[in-house]
Amino acid sequence: MKLLPVAPLLLLVLTTLEARPKPAALKCRTGPLDIVFVIDSSRSVRPFEFETMRRFMIDIIGNLDVGPNATRVGVIQYSSQVQNIFSLKTFFTREDMEKAINSIVPLAQGTMTGLAIQYTMNVAFTVQEGARPPHKKIPRIAIVVTDGRPQDRVTEVATQARDAGIEIYAVGIQRADMTSLRAMASPPLEEHVFLVESFELIRQFGKQFQDKLCGVDMCVERDHGCQHSCVSTPGSFYCECNPGYQLNADRKTCSPIDACADGRHGCEHQCVSARGSYSCRCRAGYYLNQDKRTCSMIDYCSFGNHSCQHECVSIPSGHRCRCHRGFTLQPDGSSCRATDLCNGVDHGCKFKCVTSEGSYHCVCPEGQQLQADGKGCSRCGAGHVDLVMVIDGSKSVRPQNFELVKQFVNRIVDLLEVSPQGTRVGLVQYSSRVRTEFPLNKYHSADEIKEAVMKVEYMEKGTMTGLALKHMVEHSFSELEGARPLSHNVPRIGLVFTDGRSQDDISEWARRAKESGIVMFAVGVGKAVEEELRAIASEPVEQHFSYSADFTTMTHLVENFKLNICPEEGRGETEIRSPCECEALVQFQTNTVAILQSLTERNILWVLRGRTGAQSSPQLWGAASKLLPGEAQGLAAGMGGGDG
């Protein structure tokens, strides 16, 4: 900040300083200033001398144009410490300032002038204490009045204060040290350093000092053109706008401040600007919440006049009716009619409900029969398997959908005849890592398995399907975890469930799984990649992979497994029939008698001798095919059906 440009108006010699008459066309009036009086109240200042200093300040203030947009005044006193009497933002009338000055109680201690200047720079002239911001270009003036030599260093701190834009006037009285006065004052020193011989002359000096702060009121003397208000500065002026308005580019006219334009209003819907302020407004169908920022939709359904048969849904324009799943909204917009009875009633079907005209019925998967109650299905009792289900627990599945996956697993368990000697079930969950929830030999009944499935906790991380396949091949189908030896001829089935693209390679371990004899099924939901599903699935691929676009509709995939997951050929070691069983002997005898009768009737004993080269009778082998596999082989050997 530059020094106060009124300095050229100062008289060169204080003793001859007199108020000069001004041209009649000019009015002596101070422009806006920020003035801080720094008053010495050390013990060397006697009481009557301090009273003279009070009058010095009051006389100067009395001729200033004080106010929030004009000159602001602050007062501090110092001795060994600094005391703020009032700051630049405290008072804006001469009466209040005079009353505060008359109430000052002197400190009567040492003379720390450097400390006082430091306080003036760091505190008194801050925006927080009422000083106008630097860009306003309001002169900052400090008037230091002292009667003695400082007890601390003033040169360095005074230089810092001047560099910060503070114009310092140093006024010494009687015993004041001229060297110290010159060290603290602003240049030119002849215009900023004054030595008054006695306290009696300080008031007379004050009246003359006023002329240094006097300038022409440019707002009065010129046609300023300001739309709202004009602020005079020494030798110039500038325009200001009323609160809520901003100065236009022409620096004269004003426009309302658009408080919504900066985007910081926080209104959820609409911001309405009004003279520097703003208010929030909601769109039609919404009301403003108590925070005056956010909006909530009006709940028209709560009015109780909607007449909807099933559900009422509020919308911004009012409300609409909605029917439960399986029902269709009728033309009247209120009533509902069932379109899919399976979705509209508690059908209780164990496997699947099929809607027919005005009714419904339950069906079972291929290879199973509907039970007498018309709802349940016979379980997969024709064969036993070792089944390991590998389910996706990645973050993309989401907790609510993971619960649906567990229900899907239990629907499959419902198809199985679970027992230690029958079907065994294991469960593996994977995300960024793999975790065996329970191995094949952990539970021995469907109810135990279903209960354990519902207790499985969701992992919620990445999708490492390849790592899960590796874990399944190396661990899940090991005898240590309950898989039966390959020599027992129990089919091994792996079912992999996923909802997205794997983050690692699956091809190697998908191939190893199938090469190790595991029949692989792949189930995909949502964003699952068909190419990966096909790579996992066994041949024929179309029978071993399934896809559903939505978790809520994937239960129909259970039907796709049908007898593939319950193969009739899958017999455990306990399923091989003994030829000594009574039922087997009776069947053997019956079939044997039938064959002998056929041989007698056809007279084909000649064929049995096997020496004529004649071909065997089709009727013979047709009858023999009715025997059990082991019985047919024994009969053929006994009849010489080989090379003999």
XYZ file of C-alpha atoms in Angstrom:
644
model
C 0.000 0.000 0.000
C 1.318 3.489 -0.876
C 1.732 6.229 1.700
C -1.165 8.549 2.338
C -1.154 11.016 -0.574
C -2.228 13.920 1.699
C 1.364 14.313 2.874
C 2.190 17.096 0.357
C -0.482 19.182 2.054
C 1.404 19.198 5.379
C 3.095 22.384 6.463
C 6.856 22.208 6.472
C 7.408 23.644 9.924
C 5.266 22.638 12.906
C 5.735 25.894 14.799
C 4.275 27.904 11.922
C 1.540 25.319 11.153
C -1.768 27.088 10.802
C -5.061 26.145 9.267
C -4.949 27.565 5.785
C -8.126 28.944 4.253
C -9.443 26.754 1.466
C -11.127 27.816 -1.743
C -14.804 28.445 -1.279
C -15.649 25.757 -3.823
C -13.943 23.020 -1.713
C -15.182 21.513 1.557
C -12.626 20.119 3.989
C -13.737 16.599 4.786
C -11.707 13.484 5.506
C -11.994 10.571 3.156
C -12.349 6.985 4.474
C -9.390 6.076 6.694
C -8.500 3.331 9.168
C -6.802 5.174 12.089
C -5.365 3.547 15.237
C -4.062 5.749 18.116
C -1.152 4.095 19.972
C -0.923 5.994 23.311
C 1.946 5.792 25.799
C 0.588 5.262 29.363
C 3.882 4.465 31.093
C 4.600 5.591 34.653
C 6.490 8.659 33.378
C 3.211 10.108 32.030
C 1.643 12.005 34.934
C -2.169 11.999 35.378
C -2.776 15.541 34.116
C -0.530 14.811 31.134
C -2.571 11.724 30.283
C -5.733 13.870 30.416
C -4.129 16.144 27.803
C -3.580 13.096 25.577
C -7.282 12.179 25.956
C -8.248 15.621 24.679
C -5.745 15.295 21.821
C -7.519 12.152 20.560
C -11.028 13.517 21.152
C -10.268 16.752 19.267
C -8.951 14.885 16.230
C -11.853 12.417 16.184
C -14.290 15.310 16.495
C -13.344 16.557 13.042
C -13.293 13.172 11.329
C -16.127 11.806 9.200
C -16.523 8.579 11.197
C -18.741 5.673 10.152
C -18.618 2.089 8.806
C -18.118 3.360 5.226
C -16.115 6.458 6.194
C -13.296 6.696 8.752
C -12.920 3.971 11.360
C -10.980 4.604 14.585
C -9.300 2.306 17.103
C -7.372 3.094 20.313
C -4.731 1.064 22.176
C -2.546 2.054 25.134
C 0.766 0.539 26.116
C 3.383 0.495 28.849
C 5.056 -2.838 29.690
C 2.048 -4.463 28.043
C -0.498 -3.589 25.354
C -4.193 -3.010 26.045
C -6.864 -2.707 23.362
C -9.303 0.079 24.334
C -11.555 -0.368 21.285
C -10.960 -1.763 17.801
C -11.785 -0.411 14.344
C -15.066 -2.315 14.316
C -16.273 -1.400 17.818
C -17.728 2.151 17.505
C -18.992 4.214 14.571
C -20.116 7.389 16.393
C -17.975 10.139 17.953
C -20.028 10.004 21.142
C -19.269 6.312 21.769
C -15.578 6.813 21.015
C -15.299 9.835 23.345
C -17.000 7.939 26.167
C -14.572 5.004 25.756
C -11.532 7.326 25.684
C -12.636 9.097 28.873
C -12.902 5.684 30.594
C -9.247 4.692 29.964
C -7.281 3.824 33.128
C -3.508 4.347 32.577
C -1.280 1.293 32.958
C 1.601 3.232 34.628
C 4.393 0.724 33.920
C 7.335 0.562 31.485
C 7.674 1.836 27.889
C 7.525 -1.078 25.393
C 6.899 0.911 22.207
C 8.164 -1.878 19.914
C 5.679 -4.297 21.473
C 2.860 -1.794 20.849
C 3.774 -1.419 17.156
C 3.926 -5.225 16.830
C 0.407 -5.484 18.256
C -0.819 -2.727 15.954
C 0.455 -4.602 12.903
C -0.551 -8.159 13.887
C -3.898 -7.443 15.559
C -5.289 -3.920 15.317
C -5.073 -3.658 11.518
C -6.510 -7.106 10.712
C -9.795 -7.566 8.878
C -11.058 -9.505 11.902
C -10.618 -6.387 14.051
C -12.389 -4.152 11.530
C -9.720 -2.985 9.061
C -10.937 -2.814 5.453
C -9.370 -5.410 3.069
C -6.262 -4.241 1.170
C -8.040 -4.286 -2.208
C -10.298 -1.479 -0.914
C -7.193 0.762 -0.863
C -8.270 2.464 2.392
C -5.210 4.119 4.006
C -4.087 2.545 7.284
C -2.659 5.159 9.705
C -1.039 4.581 13.099
C -0.478 7.650 15.337
C 2.094 6.761 18.026
C 2.252 9.243 20.953
C 5.091 8.758 23.506
C 6.972 10.805 26.091
C 10.111 8.725 26.572
C 12.713 6.366 25.179
C 11.492 2.840 24.254
C 12.710 0.023 26.464
C 12.691 -2.405 23.500
C 13.789 -2.350 19.864
C 11.532 -0.461 17.471
C 13.521 -0.197 14.231
C 12.916 -3.719 12.880
C 9.239 -4.009 13.887
C 8.463 -0.522 12.564
C 10.006 -1.476 9.209
C 7.793 -4.577 9.085
C 4.716 -2.486 9.880
C 5.507 0.036 7.135
C 6.146 -2.810 4.654
C 2.701 -4.164 5.586
C 1.161 -0.883 4.352
C 0.790 0.998 7.650
C 1.614 4.721 7.553
C 3.153 5.651 10.937
C 3.084 9.148 12.469
C 5.451 9.467 15.468
C 4.527 12.215 17.958
C 7.047 12.769 20.787
C 6.391 14.881 23.881
C 9.007 16.504 26.145
C 11.509 13.731 26.924
C 10.836 11.640 23.795
C 13.917 10.305 21.978
C 14.127 11.833 18.485
C 16.221 8.933 17.168
C 13.500 6.467 18.153
C 10.786 8.679 16.638
C 12.631 8.789 13.328
C 13.209 5.002 13.447
C 9.490 4.248 13.688
C 7.960 6.934 11.424
C 7.170 6.615 7.710
C 9.082 8.618 5.103
C 9.352 11.465 4.363
C 10.332 11.926 7.995
C 9.741 15.699 7.972
C 6.059 14.976 7.352
C 5.671 12.089 9.845
C 7.866 12.976 12.858
C 6.765 15.634 15.360
C 8.222 16.689 18.712
C 5.995 18.763 20.991
C 7.860 20.616 23.717
C 5.231 20.114 26.439
C 1.930 18.439 27.140
C 0.352 21.903 27.267
C 0.977 22.246 23.524
C -0.368 18.817 22.548
C -3.966 20.039 22.151
C -2.858 22.980 20.040
C -0.791 20.558 17.944
C -3.856 18.311 17.613
C -5.897 21.065 15.956
C -3.093 21.712 13.505
C -2.543 17.968 12.905
C -6.125 17.680 11.685
C -5.158 19.492 8.502
C -2.850 16.611 7.638
C -5.862 14.311 7.506
C -8.047 16.784 5.684
C -8.739 16.234 2.026
C -11.220 17.272 -0.609
C -14.449 15.254 -0.632
C -14.295 14.164 -4.267
C -17.806 12.709 -4.036
C -19.112 16.229 -3.343
C -16.892 18.128 -5.703
C -17.318 15.866 -8.730
C -20.155 14.261 -10.656
C -19.279 10.758 -9.519
C -22.128 8.924 -11.271
C -22.375 6.194 -8.611
C -25.767 4.477 -8.700
C -25.845 3.695 -4.977
C -23.105 5.400 -2.942
C -19.797 7.229 -3.476
C -16.755 6.766 -1.213
C -14.199 9.598 -1.228
C -10.493 8.860 -1.000
C -7.614 11.360 -0.915
C -7.573 12.823 -4.400
C -10.131 10.345 -5.799
C -13.292 8.309 -5.111
C -14.912 4.958 -5.846
C -18.464 3.646 -6.023
C -20.032 1.117 -3.668
C -23.273 -0.833 -3.880
C -25.881 -1.476 -1.220
C -25.932 -4.894 0.513
C -27.211 -7.601 -1.843
C -25.827 -5.840 -4.930
C -22.532 -5.983 -6.788
C -20.670 -3.371 -8.790
C -20.882 -3.812 -12.561
C -17.951 -3.629 -14.974
C -18.508 0.113 -15.468
C -17.600 0.502 -11.738
C -20.614 2.799 -11.243
C -23.883 0.891 -11.653
C -25.030 -2.023 -9.479
C -26.784 -5.346 -10.120
C -28.453 -7.734 -7.660
C -26.076 -10.481 -6.520
C -27.144 -13.905 -7.837
C -26.486 -15.957 -4.723
C -27.478 -19.095 -6.628
C -24.849 -18.710 -9.336
C -21.848 -20.028 -7.408
C -23.500 -23.430 -6.932
C -22.860 -23.516 -3.167
C -26.467 -22.985 -2.133
C -27.133 -26.693 -1.481
C -30.699 -26.612 -2.807
C -31.778 -30.096 -3.911
C -34.239 -28.888 -6.557
C -34.274 -25.140 -7.306
C -32.461 -22.047 -5.969
C -34.250 -18.678 -6.058
C -31.995 -15.602 -5.794
C -33.245 -12.424 -4.062
C -30.974 -9.350 -3.573
C -27.836 -11.085 -2.432
C -29.631 -13.884 -0.648
C -31.487 -16.956 -1.840
C -34.110 -19.507 -0.903
C -34.672 -23.101 -1.953
C -37.781 -24.254 -3.758
C -39.058 -27.749 -4.573
C -40.584 -29.016 -7.798
C -44.305 -29.695 -8.056
C -45.339 -32.692 -5.970
C -42.582 -32.138 -3.372
C -42.311 -30.119 -0.163
C -39.322 -28.384 1.448
C -37.879 -30.151 4.500
C -36.967 -28.412 7.767
C -33.344 -28.010 6.651
C -34.669 -25.581 3.975
C -32.509 -27.358 1.418
C -33.756 -30.865 0.641
C -37.139 -31.922 -0.712
C -39.446 -34.875 -0.022
C -42.204 -36.153 -2.248
C -45.751 -35.512 -1.055
C -47.324 -38.805 0.045
C -50.674 -38.501 -1.685
C -51.524 -42.070 -0.676
C -51.546 -41.045 2.991
C -54.588 -38.850 2.333
C -56.701 -42.028 2.351
C -58.767 -41.287 -0.753
C -57.008 -43.454 -3.347
C -59.474 -46.442 -3.476
C -56.720 -48.779 -4.771
C -57.572 -52.481 -4.334
C -53.978 -53.580 -3.712
C -51.326 -50.852 -3.427
C -51.203 -47.072 -3.758
C -48.017 -45.468 -5.144
C -47.375 -41.727 -4.723
C -46.014 -39.866 -7.763
C -45.191 -36.140 -8.125
C -48.474 -35.459 -9.916
C -50.646 -37.370 -7.437
C -50.933 -41.136 -7.069
C -51.504 -44.342 -9.040
C -52.642 -47.848 -8.155
C -50.440 -50.935 -8.425
C -51.400 -54.614 -8.247
C -49.577 -57.432 -6.525
C -47.382 -59.702 -8.613
C -49.485 -61.955 -10.798
C -52.329 -59.440 -11.064
C -53.215 -56.913 -13.757
C -54.587 -53.420 -13.160
C -58.038 -53.058 -14.661
C -59.217 -50.153 -16.879
C -60.818 -48.440 -13.884
C -57.279 -47.813 -12.575
C -58.114 -49.181 -9.115
C -59.119 -52.861 -9.158
C -56.874 -55.870 -9.942
C -57.402 -59.253 -11.607
C -55.140 -62.302 -11.373
C -53.219 -63.098 -14.530
C -50.920 -65.819 -13.187
C -52.537 -67.818 -10.407
C -49.198 -69.369 -9.537
C -47.956 -65.915 -8.547
C -51.235 -64.816 -7.041
C -51.812 -67.690 -4.601
C -49.779 -69.767 -2.167
C -49.702 -72.803 -4.462
C -47.275 -74.892 -2.359
C -45.786 -76.698 -5.364
C -42.552 -78.404 -4.408
C -40.975 -77.926 -7.847
C -42.993 -75.785 -10.236
C -46.468 -74.305 -10.573
C -48.132 -74.122 -14.023
C -51.039 -71.772 -14.642
C -53.947 -73.052 -16.724
C -57.173 -71.321 -17.673
C -58.668 -70.179 -14.396
C -56.634 -72.681 -12.378
C -53.143 -74.102 -11.784
C -51.394 -77.414 -11.129
C -48.020 -78.619 -9.874
C -45.445 -80.438 -11.985
C -42.213 -82.263 -11.195
C -38.920 -82.456 -13.106
C -38.390 -85.250 -15.587
C -37.765 -88.550 -13.863
C -39.782 -87.619 -10.755
C -43.421 -88.232 -9.923
C -45.999 -85.967 -8.338
C -46.870 -87.206 -4.883
C -50.407 -87.913 -3.681
C -50.788 -84.430 -2.197
C -50.485 -82.981 -5.706
C -47.633 -80.693 -4.605
C -44.535 -82.665 -3.639
C -42.194 -84.652 -5.905
C -40.398 -87.961 -5.380
C -36.762 -87.455 -4.672
C -33.801 -88.490 -6.768
C -33.518 -92.038 -5.485
C -32.410 -93.783 -8.675
C -28.749 -92.917 -8.198
C -26.311 -91.429 -5.721
C -23.630 -88.798 -6.367
C -20.927 -86.729 -4.683
C -22.090 -83.164 -5.360
C -19.982 -80.062 -4.615
C -21.627 -76.687 -5.204
C -19.272 -73.698 -5.713
C -21.114 -70.384 -5.191
C -20.034 -66.829 -6.016
C -19.748 -64.595 -2.929
C -18.274 -61.556 -4.686
C -19.246 -57.948 -3.933
C -21.360 -57.649 -7.101
C -23.818 -60.303 -5.872
C -25.038 -58.047 -3.001
C -26.346 -59.355 0.355
C -30.025 -59.651 -0.597
C -29.192 -61.634 -3.739
C -26.802 -63.886 -1.818
C -29.772 -64.967 0.281
C -31.554 -65.941 -2.957
C -28.489 -67.961 -3.986
C -28.678 -69.892 -0.716
C -32.364 -70.598 -1.372
C -31.391 -71.820 -4.852
C -28.865 -74.227 -3.293
C -31.488 -75.594 -0.922
C -33.937 -76.162 -3.802
C -31.342 -78.472 -5.338
C -30.791 -80.226 -2.007
C -34.539 -80.901 -1.906
C -34.142 -83.047 -5.050
C -31.549 -85.335 -3.468
C -31.641 -88.448 -1.304
C -28.971 -87.300 1.143
C -27.284 -89.922 3.336
C -23.761 -91.192 4.084
C -24.312 -94.127 1.689
C -26.434 -92.123 -0.784
C -25.842 -88.600 -2.054
C -23.259 -86.461 -0.319
C -23.197 -82.663 -0.629
C -20.370 -80.161 -0.092
C -20.433 -76.357 -0.381
C -17.630 -73.927 -1.337
C -17.870 -70.115 -1.439
C -15.405 -67.899 -3.275
C -14.651 -64.235 -3.853
C -11.036 -62.993 -3.769
C -10.291 -66.185 -1.805
C -11.907 -69.610 -1.436
C -13.567 -71.038 1.655
C -15.002 -74.519 2.195
C -18.309 -73.922 3.965
C -18.699 -77.657 4.608
C -17.094 -80.751 2.978
C -18.854 -83.821 1.553
C -18.580 -85.770 4.807
C -19.828 -83.023 7.145
C -23.624 -83.529 7.100
C -25.705 -86.672 6.601
C -29.241 -85.368 5.969
C -30.921 -82.793 3.750
C -32.214 -80.862 6.774
C -28.721 -80.530 8.242
C -27.355 -79.289 4.926
C -30.156 -76.746 4.402
C -29.692 -75.399 7.902
C -25.933 -75.032 7.339
C -26.508 -73.300 3.985
C -28.690 -70.609 5.553
C -25.942 -69.875 8.111
C -23.293 -69.213 5.441
C -21.877 -65.676 5.735
C -21.404 -63.522 2.655
C -17.744 -62.820 1.731
C -18.296 -59.679 -0.431
C -14.996 -59.224 -2.291
C -13.566 -60.092 -5.760
C -14.391 -62.852 -8.315
C -11.584 -65.464 -8.524
C -13.508 -68.277 -10.278
C -10.322 -69.967 -11.516
C -8.996 -70.174 -7.950
C -12.313 -71.707 -6.840
C -12.119 -74.399 -9.558
C -8.571 -75.240 -8.476
C -9.725 -75.588 -4.857
C -12.609 -77.838 -5.912
C -10.351 -80.190 -7.942
C -7.534 -80.394 -5.392
C -9.517 -80.454 -2.146
C -13.302 -80.728 -2.395
C -13.303 -84.109 -4.220
C -10.528 -85.610 -2.111
C -11.239 -88.650 0.038
C -10.013 -86.590 3.004
C -13.044 -84.307 2.590
C -15.512 -87.146 2.030
C -15.427 -87.989 -1.684
C -15.791 -91.727 -2.269
C -12.968 -93.530 -4.107
C -13.165 -93.637 -7.900
C -13.266 -97.426 -7.693
C -16.740 -97.195 -6.119
C -18.113 -95.711 -9.356
C -19.949 -92.855 -7.580
C -20.397 -89.934 -10.040
C -18.720 -86.683 -9.054
C -20.678 -83.555 -9.954
C -19.450 -79.969 -9.637
C -21.956 -77.096 -9.859
C -20.424 -73.604 -10.263
C -22.598 -70.533 -9.679
C -21.370 -67.039 -10.752
C -22.822 -63.600 -11.513
C -19.970 -61.960 -13.397
C -16.649 -62.181 -15.232
C -13.820 -63.924 -13.429
C -10.800 -61.858 -12.418
C -8.461 -64.765 -13.145
C -8.102 -67.461 -15.808
C -10.559 -70.362 -15.587
C -9.645 -72.403 -18.670
C -6.890 -74.598 -17.148
C -8.780 -75.690 -14.022
C -12.087 -76.063 -15.883
C -10.283 -78.484 -18.204
C -8.589 -80.337 -15.326
C -11.899 -80.723 -13.521
C -13.492 -82.476 -16.493
C -10.382 -84.546 -17.184
C -10.472 -85.804 -13.593
C -13.947 -87.206 -14.186
C -16.020 -84.433 -12.604
C -19.275 -83.662 -14.436
C -19.383 -79.866 -14.471
C -22.528 -77.710 -14.419
C -22.333 -73.914 -14.828
C -25.045 -71.515 -13.655
C -24.866 -67.821 -14.557
C -26.966 -64.877 -13.373
C -26.992 -61.194 -14.323
C -23.642 -60.170 -15.813
C -22.235 -63.692 -16.041
C -20.174 -64.252 -19.202
C -21.547 -66.986 -21.486
C -18.082 -67.805 -22.829
C -16.870 -68.621 -19.304
C -19.986 -70.640 -18.502
C -19.466 -72.756 -21.608
C -15.792 -73.278 -20.726
C -16.809 -74.633 -17.302
C -19.687 -76.862 -18.478
C -19.242 -80.504 -19.493
C -20.302 -81.896 -22.864
C -22.893 -81.611 -24.238
C -22.536 -77.983 -23.160
C -26.183 -77.061 -23.808
C -27.283 -79.568 -21.160
C -24.746 -78.442 -18.594
C -25.036 -74.658 -18.409
C -27.948 -72.369 -17.525
C -28.472 -68.610 -17.335
C -30.961 -66.225 -15.694
C -31.029 -62.457 -16.119
C -32.276 -61.826 -12.584
C -31.663 -63.364 -9.152
C -35.371 -63.286 -8.372
C -36.186 -65.520 -11.351
C -33.300 -67.973 -11.195
C -35.212 -70.625 -9.223
C -36.547 -71.942 -12.536
C -32.990 -73.104 -13.309
C -33.476 -76.011 -10.912
C -35.663 -77.606 -13.583
C -32.754 -77.567 -16.033
C -30.827 -80.093 -13.962
C -33.612 -82.682 -13.993
C -32.086 -86.163 -14.080
C -28.651 -84.864 -15.124
C -27.860 -84.169 -11.500
C -29.510 -87.468 -10.448
C -28.232 -89.988 -13.064
C -29.823 -93.410 -12.929
C -26.456 -94.961 -13.790
C -24.844 -93.437 -10.708
C -24.804 -96.316 -8.294
C -22.748 -96.363 -5.154
C -21.216 -99.506 -3.836
C -24.296 -100.112 -1.691
C -26.579 -99.976 -4.745
C -25.208 -103.114 -6.547
C -27.911 -105.821 -6.393
C -26.874 -109.195 -5.034
C -27.755 -112.163 -7.325
C -28.777 -113.987 -4.154
C -31.614 -111.618 -3.408
C -35.004 -113.407 -3.495
C -36.459 -110.987 -6.011
C -33.485 -111.490 -8.344
C -33.769 -115.317 -8.173
C -37.445 -115.251 -9.029
C -36.839 -112.993 -11.991
C -33.962 -115.201 -13.182
C -36.101 -118.331 -13.058
C -38.974 -116.678 -14.907
C -36.748 -115.454 -17.701
C -34.957 -118.790 -17.998
C -38.215 -120.708 -18.416
C -39.324 -118.315 -21.121
C -36.079 -118.759 -23.036
C -36.194 -122.573 -22.820
C -39.725 -122.577 -24.168
C -38.599 -120.445 -27.060
C -35.701 -122.799 -27.768
C -37.982 -125.835 -27.787
C -40.484 -124.223 -30.107
C -37.847 -123.073 -32.587
C -35.729 -126.220 -32.349
C -32.575 -124.196 -32.194
C -30.485 -126.544 -30.029
C -28.505 -126.915 -33.197
C -27.465 -123.300 -32.847
C -26.336 -123.794 -29.270
C -23.840 -126.458 -30.313
C -22.129 -123.652 -32.266
C -20.534 -126.022 -34.783
C -22.536 -125.393 -37.956
C -21.606 -121.719 -38.349
C -25.278 -120.681 -38.407
C -26.136 -117.264 -36.920
C -27.911 -117.038 -33.577
C -31.636 -116.459 -33.558
C -32.748 -112.820 -32.932
C -35.580 -114.224 -30.841
C -33.065 -115.954 -28.620
C -31.112 -112.819 -27.818
C -34.287 -110.790 -27.494
C -35.457 -113.139 -24.784
C -32.035 -113.203 -23.182
C -31.986 -109.425 -22.998
C -34.770 -109.601 -20.412
C -32.344 -111.068 -17.928
C -30.351 -108.975 -15.530
C -26.951 -107.990 -16.961
C -24.999 -110.465 -14.849
C -27.528 -113.263 -15.545
C -27.432 -112.740 -19.325
C -23.666 -113.031 -19.377
C -23.778 -116.221 -17.311
C -26.389 -117.827 -19.539
C -24.483 -116.948 -22.695
C -21.341 -118.520 -21.302
C -23.207 -121.625 -20.219
C -24.803 -122.033 -23.645
C -21.557 -121.735 -25.510
C -22.348 -118.333 -26.906
C -18.621 -117.561 -27.201
C -16.037 -119.030 -29.553
C -16.526 -122.618 -28.244
